[in-house]
Amino acid sequence: MDAGPEGADRVRYEARDGVAVLTVASPPVNALVQPVRAALLDAVTRAQDDPEAQAILIRADGRTFPTGADVREFSATFGAPTLADLCLHIEACPKPVIAAIHGAALGGGLELALACHYRLAHEDARLGFPEVTLGVVPNAGGTQRLPRLVGAKVALDMLTTGKPLDAERAHAAGLIDKVVERNLERAGFGTARNFGHDGTPPRPTRDVTRGTRDARGYLEVIAARRRHADKQGEAVPRLVDLVEAALLVPFETGLDMEHAAYEDLVNSDTSRGLRHAFLAERRAARVPALAGVDPLPVHAVGVIGAGPLARDVAMAALASGVPVTVALEDDPAISRVRTRIERSLGAAVEAGRLSGRARDTRLSRLKVSQDLRALGDADVIIDALPEDAVRKAHVLLQVGGIAKPGAVIASSTADCDLETLVQSAARRDRFAAMHFIAPADRNRLVEIAPVRGTAPAATATLIRLARAMGKMPIVAEPRAGLVFNRLVTAYYSAAALTLERGASPQAVDRAMRDLGMPLGPFEAQDVAGLDAVWGLRAEECPSAIPVRMLENAWYGRRSGQGFYVYEGEDRVATGEVSRELDQMLRGLRAEAGVSATGMKPEEIRKRCLLALANEGAKLVEAGVVARPSDVDVVMLQGLGFPRAAGGPMRLADREGPLAVRAALRAWAEENDFWTPAPLWDRLVSTGRRFEDMNLR
């Protein structure tokens, strides 16, 4: 029986043996949207008034306990009842309310559980507050109830990092009352029935003092966290204040403070950018053309290559839990692959990122061979050779005859001609590009580009494998450069043009680091190597700088000189530009008739960001990406673009298409590189923005 007309398929009500069982049934994740909140409130009220019910059990169908509100609701006015209202109603219930938690109780879902009087969790459950990753704080009492149970340290660890606790750690911290190994529903019902029969009273979390009993220690934790809070974003200092309030002010006052902090933060540009990034990544996971398509089973993975990329791809595949074979013929480097993987996994163990048992398990699944026939049992074979079309085609020709029927062959390439490669592999329906971005051990981005004739199941298989490897896959059309390389080329080209207009490499790098980039564009090129960055596309740059640097063998850190000078055997960065590079830049400026020296940081950032947005507009217009926000995901995951900014397409929306087009047109007088993509004209004429195109 349901909880009312609005909650007909949202919350089921069942009373038996003195227990009112309230089951949230709102797939896929039982999000606490307004209809669910209303139905749950009605169900709790009904149980409260039901003379046959002595206790209440709140549980959920499907894969998880209720999760928080939809992120898209954050900026809207929450419909009644709010989650805070629901939590207060549950906490005030005169009958004991037990939460049975499975899956993930995150954000609002954990706030719901905290409002219950007792909490049981399945051993596989995870509990956490990810709100800080969206630039906000909890808004239904989480910052006030959590510290009362677990104290300041655990509360701040959870709230300021967004990292969840597993059930065992949550139990040890006092967040839950019992860990259930098997049948959670049976354990939850039995607990509720016993509580009802025994007359166990409610235990409102607001009245618990276990976590605040040691006031001095509590305040010492607050003081220590406050010293570093301002460096961790806008939400963290507010969280420290709110956890302090849980000790010092009445519960209702703490709730008011929490709500005020939420309202301040949710309307900040930082939170809007973080929410855009979150939604963009979630949106990128949806590929309409693959709806209803089942991936093929993957029981073994093969990797072709012997260099750093092959090593990193192999380690990611091992982490996905399948046996991996790395093979390459006629290359002595293949004999060193196992040693390098062992060394990398050993370093992960020493750093505490991996257990010794996990390392040993992964190594037991690794095979390295100098015979390509060792790849014959693989369900997916990934070519991780360098970007050399002739060599790739030669090896894929051999692999195509070795691979078992139905195996998917993928090539990690963005620049080689895919038609040539697919003809070599000789299995069009089972071939696609799967471009890993270096350094692939740390970079999460993977571009997947099916060719004409690739079976949907093959594409779906590569997407699922990429996710199992801990990667963020983006599906793109098979065009030269795919998405990442084209964006990076535009970004580095814009940066080079700023040098020709009078900026220094130091000023450009500093301006982009101040935005939040991990490295400036010239620092990044020196680290990667200018031969690797520009070797295949230096002629595409509108500035002569890359060509001239390659001609002089100024490759970056590896050669001792790039945009900066590096000293000693360890190639220590000096942060100084060489006299030769300075003379070259002066000459280029003189040729262009530029006498200016210097450029304001705001101008540098604007040029670099609008170059990215303009290239993104071209990618959208050409159908290389499905939506503008995919461009943002590529920059976020591939180049470390600051999440708080959301991405270049979001920043262009904030600037406005009309203003962007005007700036590009003005700069196009200097260089045709800045010519606005035609999409800007359509956006201006229709009054639309990129965000409107993301909704399709």
XYZ file of C-alpha atoms in Angstrom, residues 49-349:
301
model
C -0.510 7.623 14.002
C -0.828 3.869 13.441
C -1.627 2.230 16.812
C -0.390 -1.125 15.477
C 3.099 0.237 14.772
C 5.484 0.454 17.712
C 8.600 1.105 15.586
C 9.425 2.359 12.086
C 11.949 0.969 9.606
C 13.112 3.114 6.668
C 14.752 1.159 3.851
C 15.020 1.268 0.072
C 14.595 -0.970 -2.935
C 17.181 -1.224 -5.666
C 20.880 -0.691 -5.457
C 21.078 2.001 -2.798
C 19.622 3.755 0.219
C 18.154 7.147 -0.758
C 20.652 9.615 -2.171
C 20.488 13.384 -1.938
C 18.477 15.768 -4.049
C 19.145 16.060 -7.769
C 22.046 18.481 -8.307
C 19.885 20.360 -10.797
C 17.580 21.282 -7.898
C 20.333 23.072 -6.008
C 19.728 26.526 -7.451
C 15.963 26.223 -7.316
C 13.691 26.785 -4.359
C 13.138 23.365 -2.833
C 9.501 22.332 -2.894
C 7.804 21.477 0.364
C 8.622 19.540 2.335
C 12.301 20.374 2.261
C 14.715 17.669 3.318
C 15.381 19.673 6.481
C 11.646 19.610 7.278
C 11.503 15.865 6.680
C 14.534 15.233 8.903
C 13.087 17.288 11.754
C 9.803 15.403 11.448
C 11.547 12.016 11.601
C 13.770 13.029 14.504
C 10.756 14.246 16.503
C 8.819 11.005 15.964
C 7.745 9.507 19.332
C 8.397 5.992 18.021
C 11.889 4.641 17.349
C 12.918 5.066 13.703
C 15.586 2.746 12.305
C 17.460 3.292 9.031
C 18.621 0.216 7.097
C 21.413 1.459 4.831
C 22.782 -0.311 1.781
C 24.671 0.964 -1.227
C 25.621 4.593 -0.701
C 24.123 6.968 1.845
C 25.598 10.175 0.505
C 24.681 13.801 1.077
C 20.978 14.131 1.718
C 20.692 10.371 2.066
C 23.083 10.419 5.007
C 21.248 13.407 6.482
C 18.077 11.315 6.339
C 19.867 8.462 8.106
C 21.234 10.829 10.765
C 17.710 12.031 11.497
C 16.681 8.462 12.250
C 17.210 7.308 15.819
C 19.226 4.178 15.017
C 21.254 3.117 11.974
C 22.148 -0.298 10.582
C 24.338 -0.632 7.487
C 25.271 -3.480 5.194
C 28.977 -4.266 5.215
C 29.320 -2.957 1.647
C 27.655 0.395 2.384
C 29.436 3.736 2.027
C 28.458 6.864 3.946
C 29.606 10.379 3.174
C 28.996 14.043 2.470
C 30.176 14.976 -1.051
C 28.637 18.468 -0.921
C 32.027 20.167 -0.580
C 32.954 18.871 -4.042
C 30.011 20.909 -5.341
C 31.009 24.006 -3.408
C 28.208 23.859 -0.834
C 27.497 22.546 2.663
C 24.774 20.114 3.780
C 21.399 21.784 4.219
C 19.319 19.392 6.301
C 21.208 19.301 9.582
C 24.180 17.192 8.552
C 26.753 19.586 9.980
C 24.925 19.658 13.320
C 24.025 15.994 13.782
C 27.226 14.385 12.502
C 29.627 15.959 15.075
C 27.301 14.998 17.922
C 27.893 11.376 16.980
C 31.504 11.231 15.798
C 33.254 14.339 17.148
C 34.985 17.185 15.364
C 37.862 15.297 13.727
C 35.874 12.612 11.940
C 33.114 15.081 11.082
C 35.547 17.529 9.497
C 37.401 14.736 7.712
C 34.142 13.667 6.110
C 32.698 17.104 5.450
C 35.793 18.872 4.113
C 37.083 16.094 1.839
C 33.835 14.591 0.594
C 35.379 11.135 0.965
C 32.981 8.450 2.237
C 33.530 5.959 5.038
C 32.928 2.261 4.577
C 30.571 0.559 7.001
C 33.295 -0.754 9.313
C 34.941 2.642 9.732
C 31.555 4.315 10.134
C 30.727 1.852 12.904
C 34.062 2.409 14.629
C 33.476 6.172 14.502
C 30.016 5.860 16.063
C 28.123 6.909 12.954
C 26.175 3.652 12.701
C 25.066 1.226 15.387
C 25.598 -2.108 13.659
C 27.172 -3.612 10.545
C 25.120 -6.330 8.857
C 26.939 -8.936 6.787
C 24.056 -10.623 4.995
C 20.327 -9.923 4.939
C 19.958 -6.249 5.818
C 16.186 -6.186 5.403
C 15.736 -9.080 7.818
C 18.181 -7.567 10.324
C 16.516 -4.172 10.105
C 13.047 -5.598 10.553
C 14.146 -7.761 13.478
C 15.776 -4.790 15.198
C 12.688 -2.623 14.724
C 10.390 -5.390 15.961
C 12.513 -5.953 19.061
C 12.668 -2.237 19.780
C 8.906 -2.008 19.503
C 8.243 -5.021 21.701
C 10.822 -3.903 24.302
C 9.587 -0.329 24.372
C 12.984 1.055 23.327
C 12.604 4.830 23.234
C 13.645 7.120 20.376
C 17.197 8.482 20.474
C 17.173 11.855 18.697
C 20.622 12.584 17.304
C 20.289 16.216 18.314
C 20.393 15.084 21.963
C 23.461 12.847 21.620
C 26.563 14.219 23.354
C 29.093 11.472 22.685
C 30.965 13.459 20.037
C 30.984 16.755 21.936
C 31.780 15.498 25.431
C 35.459 16.482 25.250
C 34.920 20.176 24.591
C 38.592 21.129 24.897
C 39.764 18.482 22.453
C 36.905 19.375 20.127
C 37.920 23.051 20.031
C 41.584 22.155 19.529
C 40.601 20.272 16.375
C 38.571 23.270 15.202
C 41.485 25.649 15.786
C 43.908 23.408 13.897
C 41.590 23.042 10.899
C 40.780 26.750 10.808
C 44.448 27.637 10.272
C 44.412 26.014 6.833
C 40.741 26.305 5.876
C 41.007 29.457 3.760
C 43.309 27.665 1.315
C 40.739 24.952 0.596
C 37.955 26.841 -1.151
C 34.925 28.806 -0.049
C 32.965 25.960 1.552
C 35.634 24.601 3.907
C 35.866 27.644 6.239
C 32.074 27.609 6.532
C 32.142 23.908 7.392
C 34.672 24.519 10.158
C 32.426 27.252 11.564
C 29.379 24.981 11.422
C 31.068 22.060 13.164
C 32.197 24.494 15.852
C 28.590 25.691 16.154
C 27.462 22.120 16.858
C 29.311 22.415 20.168
C 28.664 26.039 21.067
C 25.134 27.017 20.037
C 21.648 25.500 20.392
C 20.673 22.952 17.759
C 18.084 25.226 16.105
C 20.600 28.061 15.846
C 23.082 25.695 14.232
C 20.457 24.719 11.668
C 19.835 28.386 10.863
C 23.576 28.954 10.431
C 23.828 25.916 8.173
C 20.973 27.092 5.974
C 22.459 30.601 5.699
C 25.839 29.164 4.683
C 24.179 26.945 2.095
C 22.269 29.872 0.583
C 25.444 31.952 0.369
C 27.463 29.203 -1.250
C 24.922 27.732 -3.641
C 24.664 31.054 -5.460
C 28.435 31.556 -5.701
C 30.230 31.293 -9.018
C 32.481 28.610 -7.536
C 29.567 26.333 -6.710
C 27.964 26.947 -10.092
C 31.225 25.975 -11.766
C 31.632 22.834 -9.671
C 28.041 21.781 -10.331
C 28.527 22.385 -14.043
C 31.605 20.135 -13.972
C 29.691 17.413 -12.123
C 26.744 17.526 -14.525
C 29.025 17.696 -17.568
C 30.790 14.501 -16.526
C 27.497 12.771 -15.802
C 26.136 13.930 -19.168
C 29.218 12.675 -21.002
C 28.467 9.176 -19.738
C 25.237 9.173 -21.737
C 25.643 8.048 -25.348
C 22.145 7.967 -26.894
C 23.289 5.835 -29.828
C 24.276 3.088 -27.384
C 21.040 3.032 -25.385
C 20.082 -0.577 -24.777
C 23.351 -1.921 -26.226
C 25.058 -4.553 -24.080
C 28.874 -4.510 -23.912
C 30.725 -7.667 -24.843
C 32.259 -9.686 -21.984
C 35.920 -8.910 -21.315
C 37.841 -11.666 -19.553
C 41.333 -10.745 -20.782
C 43.047 -7.675 -22.222
C 46.032 -7.473 -24.534
C 48.329 -4.459 -24.846
C 50.684 -3.860 -27.771
C 53.790 -1.862 -26.938
C 56.790 -1.585 -24.657
C 56.984 2.096 -23.778
C 55.536 4.223 -20.974
C 52.073 4.306 -22.560
C 51.890 0.514 -22.836
C 53.037 0.193 -19.223
C 50.406 2.655 -17.988
C 47.597 1.091 -20.033
C 48.564 -2.354 -18.780
C 48.542 -1.198 -15.147
C 45.107 0.380 -15.573
C 43.803 -2.816 -17.156
C 45.251 -4.874 -14.294
C 43.456 -2.583 -11.846
C 40.182 -3.414 -13.600
C 40.566 -7.000 -12.420
C 41.325 -8.928 -15.618
C 44.426 -10.806 -16.827
C 46.643 -8.658 -19.061
C 49.178 -9.666 -21.694
C 51.690 -7.103 -22.969
C 53.351 -8.127 -26.219
C 55.635 -6.695 -28.883
C 58.083 -8.275 -31.290
C 61.511 -7.021 -32.345
C 61.847 -4.481 -29.552
C 64.286 -5.079 -26.670
C 62.285 -2.706 -24.445
C 59.606 -5.395 -24.020
C 61.937 -7.276 -21.664
C 61.838 -4.338 -19.243
C 58.048 -3.927 -19.107
C 57.440 -6.292 -16.180
C 60.211 -4.703 -14.125
C 58.785 -1.242 -14.728
C 55.284 -2.345 -13.765
C 56.609 -4.064 -10.638
C 58.466 -0.880 -9.715
C 55.378 1.302 -10.234
C 53.118 -0.978 -8.208
C 55.751 -1.210 -5.490
C 55.853 2.572 -5.254
C 52.058 2.578 -4.888
C 52.348 0.127 -1.988
